[in-house]
PDB file of N, CA and C in Angstrom:
ATOM      1  N   MET T 194     152.759  -0.293  71.200  1.00 59.00           N
ATOM      2  CA  MET T 194     152.579   1.387  71.495  1.00 59.00           C
ATOM      3  C   MET T 194     151.411   2.076  71.938  1.00 59.00           C
ATOM      4  N   LYS T 195     150.615   1.098  71.829  1.00 70.00           N
ATOM      5  CA  LYS T 195     148.647   1.491  72.369  1.00 70.00           C
ATOM      6  C   LYS T 195     148.892   2.216  73.746  1.00 70.00           C
ATOM      7  N   SER T 196     149.390   1.316  74.440  1.00 80.00           N
ATOM      8  CA  SER T 196     150.215   1.411  76.099  1.00 80.00           C
ATOM      9  C   SER T 196     150.211   2.493  76.557  1.00 80.00           C
ATOM     10  N   MET T 197     152.099   2.624  75.447  1.00 82.00           N
ATOM     11  CA  MET T 197     152.490   3.741  75.803  1.00 82.00           C
ATOM     12  C   MET T 197     151.704   5.220  75.893  1.00 82.00           C
ATOM     13  N   TRP T 198     151.034   5.377  74.760  1.00 81.00           N
ATOM     14  CA  TRP T 198     150.113   6.595  74.162  1.00 81.00           C
ATOM     15  C   TRP T 198     148.567   6.512  75.641  1.00 81.00           C
ATOM     16  N   SER T 199     148.555   5.870  75.994  1.00 84.00           N
ATOM     17  CA  SER T 199     147.942   6.181  77.410  1.00 84.00           C
ATOM     18  C   SER T 199     148.006   5.915  78.562  1.00 84.00           C
ATOM     19  N   SER T 200     149.394   6.419  78.552  1.00 86.00           N
ATOM     20  CA  SER T 200     150.338   6.464  80.663  1.00 86.00           C
ATOM     21  C   SER T 200     150.861   7.517  79.720  1.00 86.00           C
ATOM     22  N   ILE T 201     150.551   8.647  78.851  1.00 91.00           N
ATOM     23  CA  ILE T 201     150.571   9.937  78.907  1.00 91.00           C
ATOM     24  C   ILE T 201     150.394  10.630  78.291  1.00 91.00           C
ATOM     25  N   TRP T 202     148.836  10.545  77.956  1.00 91.00           N
ATOM     26  CA  TRP T 202     147.615  11.648  77.183  1.00 91.00           C
ATOM     27  C   TRP T 202     147.035  11.890  78.405  1.00 91.00           C
ATOM     28  N   PRO T 203     147.252  11.017  79.869  1.00 92.00           N
ATOM     29  CA  PRO T 203     146.643  12.198  80.794  1.00 92.00           C
ATOM     30  C   PRO T 203     147.370  14.001  81.357  1.00 92.00           C
ATOM     31  N   PRO T 204     148.681  13.200  81.434  1.00 93.00           N
ATOM     32  CA  PRO T 204     149.436  14.447  82.027  1.00 93.00           C
ATOM     33  C   PRO T 204     149.746  15.682  80.944  1.00 93.00           C
ATOM     34  N   VAL T 205     148.900  15.083  79.977  1.00 94.00           N
ATOM     35  CA  VAL T 205     149.857  15.728  78.631  1.00 94.00           C
ATOM     36  C   VAL T 205     148.757  17.112  78.625  1.00 94.00           C
ATOM     37  N   VAL T 206     146.903  16.321  78.399  1.00 95.00           N
ATOM     38  CA  VAL T 206     145.751  16.788  78.774  1.00 95.00           C
ATOM     39  C   VAL T 206     145.720  18.103  80.290  1.00 95.00           C
ATOM     40  N   ALA T 207     146.205  17.118  80.898  1.00 96.00           N
ATOM     41  CA  ALA T 207     145.869  18.064  81.768  1.00 96.00           C
ATOM     42  C   ALA T 207     146.928  19.039  82.359  1.00 96.00           C
ATOM     43  N   VAL T 208     147.911  19.675  82.165  1.00 96.00           N
ATOM     44  CA  VAL T 208     149.581  20.677  81.273  1.00 96.00           C
ATOM     45  C   VAL T 208     148.581  20.759  80.176  1.00 96.00           C
ATOM     46  N   ILE T 209     147.494  20.838  78.983  1.00 97.00           N
ATOM     47  CA  ILE T 209     147.102  21.706  78.482  1.00 97.00           C
ATOM     48  C   ILE T 209     146.015  22.004  78.954  1.00 97.00           C
ATOM     49  N   PHE T 210     145.015  21.943  79.814  1.00 98.00           N
ATOM     50  CA  PHE T 210     144.072  22.455  80.223  1.00 98.00           C
ATOM     51  C   PHE T 210     143.868  23.705  81.572  1.00 98.00           C
ATOM     52  N   LEU T 211     144.648  23.559  82.018  1.00 97.00           N
ATOM     53  CA  LEU T 211     146.084  24.250  82.921  1.00 97.00           C
ATOM     54  C   LEU T 211     145.870  25.413  82.890  1.00 97.00           C
ATOM     55  N   LEU T 212     146.990  25.571  81.294  1.00 97.00           N
ATOM     56  CA  LEU T 212     147.406  26.451  80.962  1.00 97.00           C
ATOM     57  C   LEU T 212     146.740  27.089  80.063  1.00 97.00           C
ATOM     58  N   THR T 213     145.622  26.815  79.763  1.00 98.00           N
ATOM     59  CA  THR T 213     143.614  27.609  79.177  1.00 98.00           C
ATOM     60  C   THR T 213     143.624  28.282  80.275  1.00 98.00           C
ATOM     61  N   VAL T 214     142.863  27.476  81.291  1.00 98.00           N
ATOM     62  CA  VAL T 214     142.417  28.221  82.720  1.00 98.00           C
ATOM     63  C   VAL T 214     143.243  29.391  82.720  1.00 98.00           C
ATOM     64  N   TRP T 215     144.531  29.668  83.153  1.00 97.00           N
ATOM     65  CA  TRP T 215     145.384  30.442  83.005  1.00 97.00           C
ATOM     66  C   TRP T 215     145.188  31.354  82.021  1.00 97.00           C
ATOM     67  N   GLN T 216     145.854  30.795  81.352  1.00 97.00           N
ATOM     68  CA  GLN T 216     145.313  32.044  80.040  1.00 97.00           C
ATOM     69  C   GLN T 216     144.172  32.571  80.209  1.00 97.00           C
ATOM     70  N   THR T 217     143.603  31.496  80.008  1.00 97.00           N
ATOM     71  CA  THR T 217     141.265  32.219  80.400  1.00 97.00           C
ATOM     72  C   THR T 217     141.262  33.490  81.046  1.00 97.00           C
ATOM     73  N   ALA T 218     141.488  32.507  82.690  1.00 97.00           N
ATOM     74  CA  ALA T 218     141.474  33.298  83.984  1.00 97.00           C
ATOM     75  C   ALA T 218     141.421  35.088  83.478  1.00 97.00           C
ATOM     76  N   VAL T 219     143.797  35.003  82.647  1.00 97.00           N
ATOM     77  CA  VAL T 219     144.117  36.428  82.923  1.00 97.00           C
ATOM     78  C   VAL T 219     143.476  37.333  82.483  1.00 97.00           C
ATOM     79  N   TRP T 220     143.052  36.917  81.266  1.00 97.00           N
ATOM     80  CA  TRP T 220     142.042  37.365  80.390  1.00 97.00           C
ATOM     81  C   TRP T 220     140.958  38.250  80.617  1.00 97.00           C
ATOM     82  N   LEU T 221     139.810  36.467  80.748  1.00 97.00           N
ATOM     83  CA  LEU T 221     138.810  37.372  82.088  1.00 97.00           C
ATOM     84  C   LEU T 221     138.757  38.406  83.050  1.00 97.00           C
ATOM     85  N   PHE T 222     140.123  38.008  83.848  1.00 97.00           N
ATOM     86  CA  PHE T 222     140.032  38.756  85.437  1.00 97.00           C
ATOM     87  C   PHE T 222     140.480  40.937  84.870  1.00 97.00           C
ATOM     88  N   ASP T 223     140.677  40.483  83.983  1.00 96.00           N
ATOM     89  CA  ASP T 223     141.556  41.513  83.741  1.00 96.00           C
ATOM     90  C   ASP T 223     142.836  41.921  84.342  1.00 96.00           C
ATOM     91  N   ILE T 224     143.846  40.684  84.517  1.00 96.00           N
ATOM     92  CA  ILE T 224     145.052  40.411  85.601  1.00 96.00           C
ATOM     93  C   ILE T 224     146.038  41.058  84.946  1.00 96.00           C
ATOM     94  N   GLU T 225     147.114  41.949  85.320  1.00 96.00           N
ATOM     95  CA  GLU T 225     147.706  42.911  85.654  1.00 96.00           C
ATOM     96  C   GLU T 225     148.952  41.587  84.934  1.00 96.00           C
ATOM     97  N   PRO T 226     149.966  42.030  83.964  1.00 94.00           N
ATOM     98  CA  PRO T 226     150.669  41.170  83.697  1.00 94.00           C
ATOM     99  C   PRO T 226     151.891  40.571  84.776  1.00 94.00           C
ATOM    100  N   PHE T 227     152.591  42.378  85.600  1.00 95.00           N
ATOM    101  CA  PHE T 227     153.291  41.791  86.267  1.00 95.00           C
ATOM    102  C   PHE T 227     152.731  41.225  87.428  1.00 95.00           C
ATOM    103  N   ILE T 228     151.647  41.290  87.875  1.00 96.00           N
ATOM    104  CA  ILE T 228     151.515  39.874  88.774  1.00 96.00           C
ATOM    105  C   ILE T 228     150.450  38.003  88.783  1.00 96.00           C
ATOM    106  N   LEU T 229     150.475  38.098  87.721  1.00 96.00           N
ATOM    107  CA  LEU T 229     150.294  36.859  86.523  1.00 96.00           C
ATOM    108  C   LEU T 229     150.375  37.324  85.532  1.00 96.00           C
ATOM    109  N   PRO T 230     151.256  36.572  84.523  1.00 97.00           N
ATOM    110  CA  PRO T 230     151.571  36.707  83.610  1.00 97.00           C
ATOM    111  C   PRO T 230     150.416  35.633  82.681  1.00 97.00           C
ATOM    112  N   PRO T 231     150.220  36.026  81.689  1.00 97.00           N
ATOM    113  CA  PRO T 231     149.762  35.063  80.441  1.00 97.00           C
ATOM    114  C   PRO T 231     150.962  33.819  80.214  1.00 97.00           C
ATOM    115  N   PRO T 232     150.545  32.253  80.184  1.00 97.00           N
ATOM    116  CA  PRO T 232     151.615  31.707  79.424  1.00 97.00           C
ATOM    117  C   PRO T 232     151.839  32.367  78.309  1.00 97.00           C
ATOM    118  N   SER T 233     151.466  32.589  77.510  1.00 96.00           N
ATOM    119  CA  SER T 233     151.696  32.872  75.998  1.00 96.00           C
ATOM    120  C   SER T 233     152.915  34.334  76.330  1.00 96.00           C
ATOM    121  N   ALA T 234     152.856  35.004  77.449  1.00 96.00           N
ATOM    122  CA  ALA T 234     153.371  36.289  77.595  1.00 96.00           C
ATOM    123  C   ALA T 234     155.348  35.236  77.939  1.00 96.00           C
ATOM    124  N   ILE T 235     154.110  34.583  78.605  1.00 94.00           N
ATOM    125  CA  ILE T 235     155.963  33.643  78.926  1.00 94.00           C
ATOM    126  C   ILE T 235     156.868  32.551  78.521  1.00 94.00           C
ATOM    127  N   GLY T 236     156.162  32.269  77.623  1.00 93.00           N
ATOM    128  CA  GLY T 236     156.377  31.749  76.497  1.00 93.00           C
ATOM    129  C   GLY T 236     157.310  31.987  75.120  1.00 93.00           C
ATOM    130  N   LEU T 237     156.560  33.705  74.744  1.00 93.00           N
ATOM    131  CA  LEU T 237     157.280  34.378  73.927  1.00 93.00           C
ATOM    132  C   LEU T 237     159.069  34.546  74.652  1.00 93.00           C
ATOM    133  N   GLU T 238     159.017  34.957  75.737  1.00 90.00           N
ATOM    134  CA  GLU T 238     159.499  35.818  76.856  1.00 90.00           C
ATOM    135  C   GLU T 238     160.752  34.628  77.126  1.00 90.00           C
ATOM    136  N   ALA T 239     160.639  33.363  77.100  1.00 86.00           N
ATOM    137  CA  ALA T 239     160.795  32.027  76.184  1.00 86.00           C
ATOM    138  C   ALA T 239     161.937  31.429  75.764  1.00 86.00           C
ATOM    139  N   ILE T 240     161.299  32.202  74.391  1.00 89.00           N
ATOM    140  CA  ILE T 240     162.004  32.033  72.770  1.00 89.00           C
ATOM    141  C   ILE T 240     162.576  33.377  72.287  1.00 89.00           C
ATOM    142  N   ASN T 241     162.416  34.420  73.100  1.00 89.00           N
ATOM    143  CA  ASN T 241     163.227  35.637  72.791  1.00 89.00           C
ATOM    144  C   ASN T 241     164.310  35.622  74.043  1.00 89.00           C
ATOM    145  N   GLY T 242     164.323  35.078  74.535  1.00 84.00           N
ATOM    146  CA  GLY T 242     165.249  35.285  75.560  1.00 84.00           C
ATOM    147  C   GLY T 242     165.829  33.537  75.776  1.00 84.00           C
ATOM    148  N   ALA T 243     166.259  32.822  74.661  1.00 83.00           N
ATOM    149  CA  ALA T 243     167.000  32.089  75.095  1.00 83.00           C
ATOM    150  C   ALA T 243     167.977  31.851  74.407  1.00 83.00           C
ATOM    151  N   SER T 244     168.518  32.959  74.302  1.00 83.00           N
ATOM    152  CA  SER T 244     170.029  33.143  73.320  1.00 83.00           C
ATOM    153  C   SER T 244     170.408  33.122  74.585  1.00 83.00           C
ATOM    154  N   GLY T 245     169.921  33.668  75.838  1.00 86.00           N
ATOM    155  CA  GLY T 245     170.882  33.757  77.063  1.00 86.00           C
ATOM    156  C   GLY T 245     170.467  32.541  77.897  1.00 86.00           C
ATOM    157  N   LEU T 246     169.397  31.940  77.678  1.00 84.00           N
ATOM    158  CA  LEU T 246     169.645  31.421  78.552  1.00 84.00           C
ATOM    159  C   LEU T 246     170.615  29.894  79.737  1.00 84.00           C
ATOM    160  N   MET T 247     171.445  29.401  78.389  1.00 85.00           N
ATOM    161  CA  MET T 247     172.458  28.911  78.731  1.00 85.00           C
ATOM    162  C   MET T 247     173.826  29.621  79.109  1.00 85.00           C
ATOM    163  N   GLN T 248     174.158  31.146  79.128  1.00 90.00           N
ATOM    164  CA  GLN T 248     174.687  31.488  80.236  1.00 90.00           C
ATOM    165  C   GLN T 248     173.712  31.072  81.900  1.00 90.00           C
ATOM    166  N   HIS T 249     173.027  32.016  81.629  1.00 90.00           N
ATOM    167  CA  HIS T 249     172.556  31.714  83.135  1.00 90.00           C
ATOM    168  C   HIS T 249     171.748  30.546  83.532  1.00 90.00           C
ATOM    169  N   THR T 250     172.113  29.099  82.990  1.00 91.00           N
ATOM    170  CA  THR T 250     172.278  28.005  83.785  1.00 91.00           C
ATOM    171  C   THR T 250     173.984  27.305  83.732  1.00 91.00           C
ATOM    172  N   LEU T 251     174.537  28.000  83.055  1.00 94.00           N
ATOM    173  CA  LEU T 251     175.885  27.894  83.418  1.00 94.00           C
ATOM    174  C   LEU T 251     176.100  28.521  84.906  1.00 94.00           C
ATOM    175  N   ALA T 252     176.092  30.140  85.008  1.00 96.00           N
ATOM    176  CA  ALA T 252     176.364  30.662  85.809  1.00 96.00           C
ATOM    177  C   ALA T 252     174.978  29.827  87.509  1.00 96.00           C
ATOM    178  N   THR T 253     174.424  29.267  87.261  1.00 96.00           N
ATOM    179  CA  THR T 253     173.245  29.155  88.282  1.00 96.00           C
ATOM    180  C   THR T 253     173.956  27.451  88.561  1.00 96.00           C
ATOM    181  N   LEU T 254     174.590  26.450  87.408  1.00 97.00           N
ATOM    182  CA  LEU T 254     174.724  25.637  88.365  1.00 97.00           C
ATOM    183  C   LEU T 254     176.466  25.771  88.674  1.00 97.00           C
ATOM    184  N   GLN T 255     177.194  26.623  87.792  1.00 98.00           N
ATOM    185  CA  GLN T 255     178.505  26.884  88.547  1.00 98.00           C
ATOM    186  C   GLN T 255     178.491  27.489  90.700  1.00 98.00           C
ATOM    187  N   LEU T 256     177.273  28.177  90.636  1.00 98.00           N
ATOM    188  CA  LEU T 256     177.080  28.801  91.709  1.00 98.00           C
ATOM    189  C   LEU T 256     176.426  27.507  93.072  1.00 98.00           C
ATOM    190  N   THR T 257     175.520  26.343  92.094  1.00 98.00           N
ATOM    191  CA  THR T 257     174.608  25.014  92.999  1.00 98.00           C
ATOM    192  C   THR T 257     176.972  24.366  93.101  1.00 98.00           C
ATOM    193  N   LEU T 258     176.929  24.048  91.864  1.00 98.00           N
ATOM    194  CA  LEU T 258     178.385  23.540  92.350  1.00 98.00           C
ATOM    195  C   LEU T 258     179.423  23.934  93.636  1.00 98.00           C
ATOM    196  N   VAL T 259     179.083  25.183  93.588  1.00 98.00           N
ATOM    197  CA  VAL T 259     179.999  25.800  94.792  1.00 98.00           C
ATOM    198  C   VAL T 259     179.590  25.925  96.412  1.00 98.00           C
ATOM    199  N   GLY T 260     178.625  25.393  95.947  1.00 97.00           N
ATOM    200  CA  GLY T 260     177.530  26.018  97.159  1.00 97.00           C
ATOM    201  C   GLY T 260     176.986  24.945  98.216  1.00 97.00           C
ATOM    202  N   PHE T 261     177.263  23.354  97.446  1.00 97.00           N
ATOM    203  CA  PHE T 261     177.530  22.110  97.612  1.00 97.00           C
ATOM    204  C   PHE T 261     178.830  22.063  98.143  1.00 97.00           C
ATOM    205  N   THR T 262     179.906  22.732  97.228  1.00 97.00           N
ATOM    206  CA  THR T 262     181.436  21.953  98.020  1.00 97.00           C
ATOM    207  C   THR T 262     181.437  22.845  99.208  1.00 97.00           C
ATOM    208  N   ILE T 263     180.663  23.641  99.196  1.00 97.00           N
ATOM    209  CA  ILE T 263     181.130  24.297 101.044  1.00 97.00           C
ATOM    210  C   ILE T 263     180.453  23.490 101.470  1.00 97.00           C
ATOM    211  N   GLY T 264     179.268  23.505 101.506  1.00 95.00           N
ATOM    212  CA  GLY T 264     178.346  22.886 102.142  1.00 95.00           C
ATOM    213  C   GLY T 264     179.126  21.448 102.530  1.00 95.00           C
ATOM    214  N   THR T 265     179.311  20.598 102.271  1.00 94.00           N
ATOM    215  CA  THR T 265     179.470  19.597 101.931  1.00 94.00           C
ATOM    216  C   THR T 265     181.625  19.251 102.653  1.00 94.00           C
ATOM    217  N   ALA T 266     181.998  20.228 102.643  1.00 93.00           N
ATOM    218  CA  ALA T 266     183.233  20.036 103.420  1.00 93.00           C
ATOM    219  C   ALA T 266     182.945  20.254 104.777  1.00 93.00           C
ATOM    220  N   THR T 267     182.136  21.755 105.264  1.00 93.00           N
ATOM    221  CA  THR T 267     181.455  22.147 106.409  1.00 93.00           C
ATOM    222  C   THR T 267     180.651  21.157 106.600  1.00 93.00           C
ATOM    223  N   ALA T 268     180.027  20.163 106.624  1.00 91.00           N
ATOM    224  CA  ALA T 268     180.071  19.174 107.099  1.00 91.00           C
ATOM    225  C   ALA T 268     180.156  17.622 107.888  1.00 91.00           C
ATOM    226  N   GLY T 269     181.258  17.944 106.348  1.00 86.00           N
ATOM    227  CA  GLY T 269     182.180  16.786 107.136  1.00 86.00           C
ATOM    228  C   GLY T 269     183.326  17.078 107.579  1.00 86.00           C
ATOM    229  N   SER T 270     184.045  18.153 107.566  1.00 85.00           N
ATOM    230  CA  SER T 270     183.837  18.859 109.356  1.00 85.00           C
ATOM    231  C   SER T 270     184.028  18.740 110.223  1.00 85.00           C
ATOM    232  N   PHE T 271     182.733  19.560 110.436  1.00 85.00           N
ATOM    233  CA  PHE T 271     181.747  18.700 111.868  1.00 85.00           C
ATOM    234  C   PHE T 271     181.672  18.182 112.479  1.00 85.00           C
ATOM    235  N   THR T 272     181.351  16.889 111.141  1.00 84.00           N
ATOM    236  CA  THR T 272     181.221  15.388 111.580  1.00 84.00           C
ATOM    237  C   THR T 272     182.415  14.877 112.159  1.00 84.00           C
ATOM    238  N   ASP T 273     183.590  15.092 111.774  1.00 79.00           N
ATOM    239  CA  ASP T 273     184.659  14.874 112.387  1.00 79.00           C
ATOM    240  C   ASP T 273     184.497  15.086 113.430  1.00 79.00           C
ATOM    241  N   ALA T 274     184.959  16.591 113.213  1.00 78.00           N
ATOM    242  CA  ALA T 274     184.661  16.825 115.305  1.00 78.00           C
ATOM    243  C   ALA T 274     184.483  16.748 115.782  1.00 78.00           C
ATOM    244  N   ALA T 275     182.695  15.973 115.940  1.00 75.00           N
ATOM    245  CA  ALA T 275     182.143  15.455 116.329  1.00 75.00           C
ATOM    246  C   ALA T 275     182.279  13.911 117.159  1.00 75.00           C
ATOM    247  N   HIS T 276     182.989  13.159 115.646  1.00 71.00           N
ATOM    248  CA  HIS T 276     183.203  11.801 116.256  1.00 71.00           C
ATOM    249  C   HIS T 276     184.637  11.967 117.251  1.00 71.00           C
ATOM    250  N   HIS T 277     185.313  12.496 116.669  1.00 69.00           N
ATOM    251  CA  HIS T 277     186.662  12.870 117.783  1.00 69.00           C
ATOM    252  C   HIS T 277     186.204  13.385 119.269  1.00 69.00           C
ATOM    253  N   THR T 278     185.423  13.952 119.100  1.00 69.00           N
ATOM    254  CA  THR T 278     185.009  14.262 120.455  1.00 69.00           C
ATOM    255  C   THR T 278     184.068  13.258 121.008  1.00 69.00           C
ATOM    256  N   PHE T 279     182.784  13.104 120.753  1.00 64.00           N
ATOM    257  CA  PHE T 279     182.278  12.669 121.756  1.00 64.00           C
ATOM    258  C   PHE T 279     181.474  10.939 120.655  1.00 64.00           C
ATOM    259  N   LEU T 280     182.658  11.140 120.448  1.00 61.00           N
ATOM    260  CA  LEU T 280     183.240   8.769 120.354  1.00 61.00           C
ATOM    261  C   LEU T 280     184.574   8.526 120.846  1.00 61.00           C
ATOM    262  N   GLU T 281     185.080   9.229 121.226  1.00 62.00           N
ATOM    263  CA  GLU T 281     187.115   8.768 121.120  1.00 62.00           C
ATOM    264  C   GLU T 281     186.933   7.934 122.633  1.00 62.00           C
ATOM    265  N   ASP T 282     186.137   8.664 123.818  1.00 62.00           N
ATOM    266  CA  ASP T 282     186.132   7.504 125.357  1.00 62.00           C
ATOM    267  C   ASP T 282     184.883   6.885 124.982  1.00 62.00           C
ATOM    268  N   SER T 283     184.098   6.970 123.794  1.00 63.00           N
ATOM    269  CA  SER T 283     182.516   6.556 124.423  1.00 63.00           C
ATOM    270  C   SER T 283     182.912   4.466 124.035  1.00 63.00           C
ATOM    271  N   PRO T 284     182.460   3.779 124.797  1.00 63.00           N
ATOM    272  CA  PRO T 284     183.002   2.905 124.780  1.00 63.00           C
ATOM    273  C   PRO T 284     182.412   1.697 122.847  1.00 63.00           C
ATOM    274  N   LEU T 285     181.675   2.602 122.113  1.00 62.00           N
ATOM    275  CA  LEU T 285     181.894   2.021 120.915  1.00 62.00           C
ATOM    276  C   LEU T 285     182.722   2.535 119.979  1.00 62.00           C
ATOM    277  N   SER T 286     184.456   3.064 120.798  1.00 61.00           N
ATOM    278  CA  SER T 286     184.994   3.658 119.958  1.00 61.00           C
ATOM    279  C   SER T 286     186.025   2.452 119.163  1.00 61.00           C
ATOM    280  N   ALA T 287     186.090   1.412 119.368  1.00 61.00           N
ATOM    281  CA  ALA T 287     186.431   0.244 119.921  1.00 61.00           C
ATOM    282  C   ALA T 287     185.777  -0.099 118.229  1.00 61.00           C
ATOM    283  N   ALA T 288     184.450   0.134 118.325  1.00 60.00           N
ATOM    284  CA  ALA T 288     183.591  -0.005 116.844  1.00 60.00           C
ATOM    285  C   ALA T 288     184.339   0.501 115.568  1.00 60.00           C
ATOM    286  N   TYR T 289     184.691   1.657 115.770  1.00 58.00           N
ATOM    287  CA  TYR T 289     184.729   2.243 115.055  1.00 58.00           C
ATOM    288  C   TYR T 289     186.775   2.589 114.288  1.00 58.00           C
ATOM    289  N   SER T 290     187.185   2.237 115.308  1.00 57.00           N
ATOM    290  CA  SER T 290     188.865   1.859 115.462  1.00 57.00           C
ATOM    291  C   SER T 290     189.162   1.096 113.762  1.00 57.00           C
TER     292      SER T 290
END
């Protein structure tokens, strides 16, 4: 248990430190929220907007899968065309038959 804690605490401390520096910098330099919102505002928005998060996540996943499918099909078509165009008359064509 002790070795697990010794590997976890440095990143946790680093994240807490960075969030503290970020929050302090926004407050100290009076940075407008539309330029750089503080982490506390982002956290509140995440909590308040959690109900729509799953809907947006599923929409993003759907678009990602559609794009991946189109990209894979396109790359497969080009690869197949290149294989038949360039390797058919090649001395290596026997190796691919």
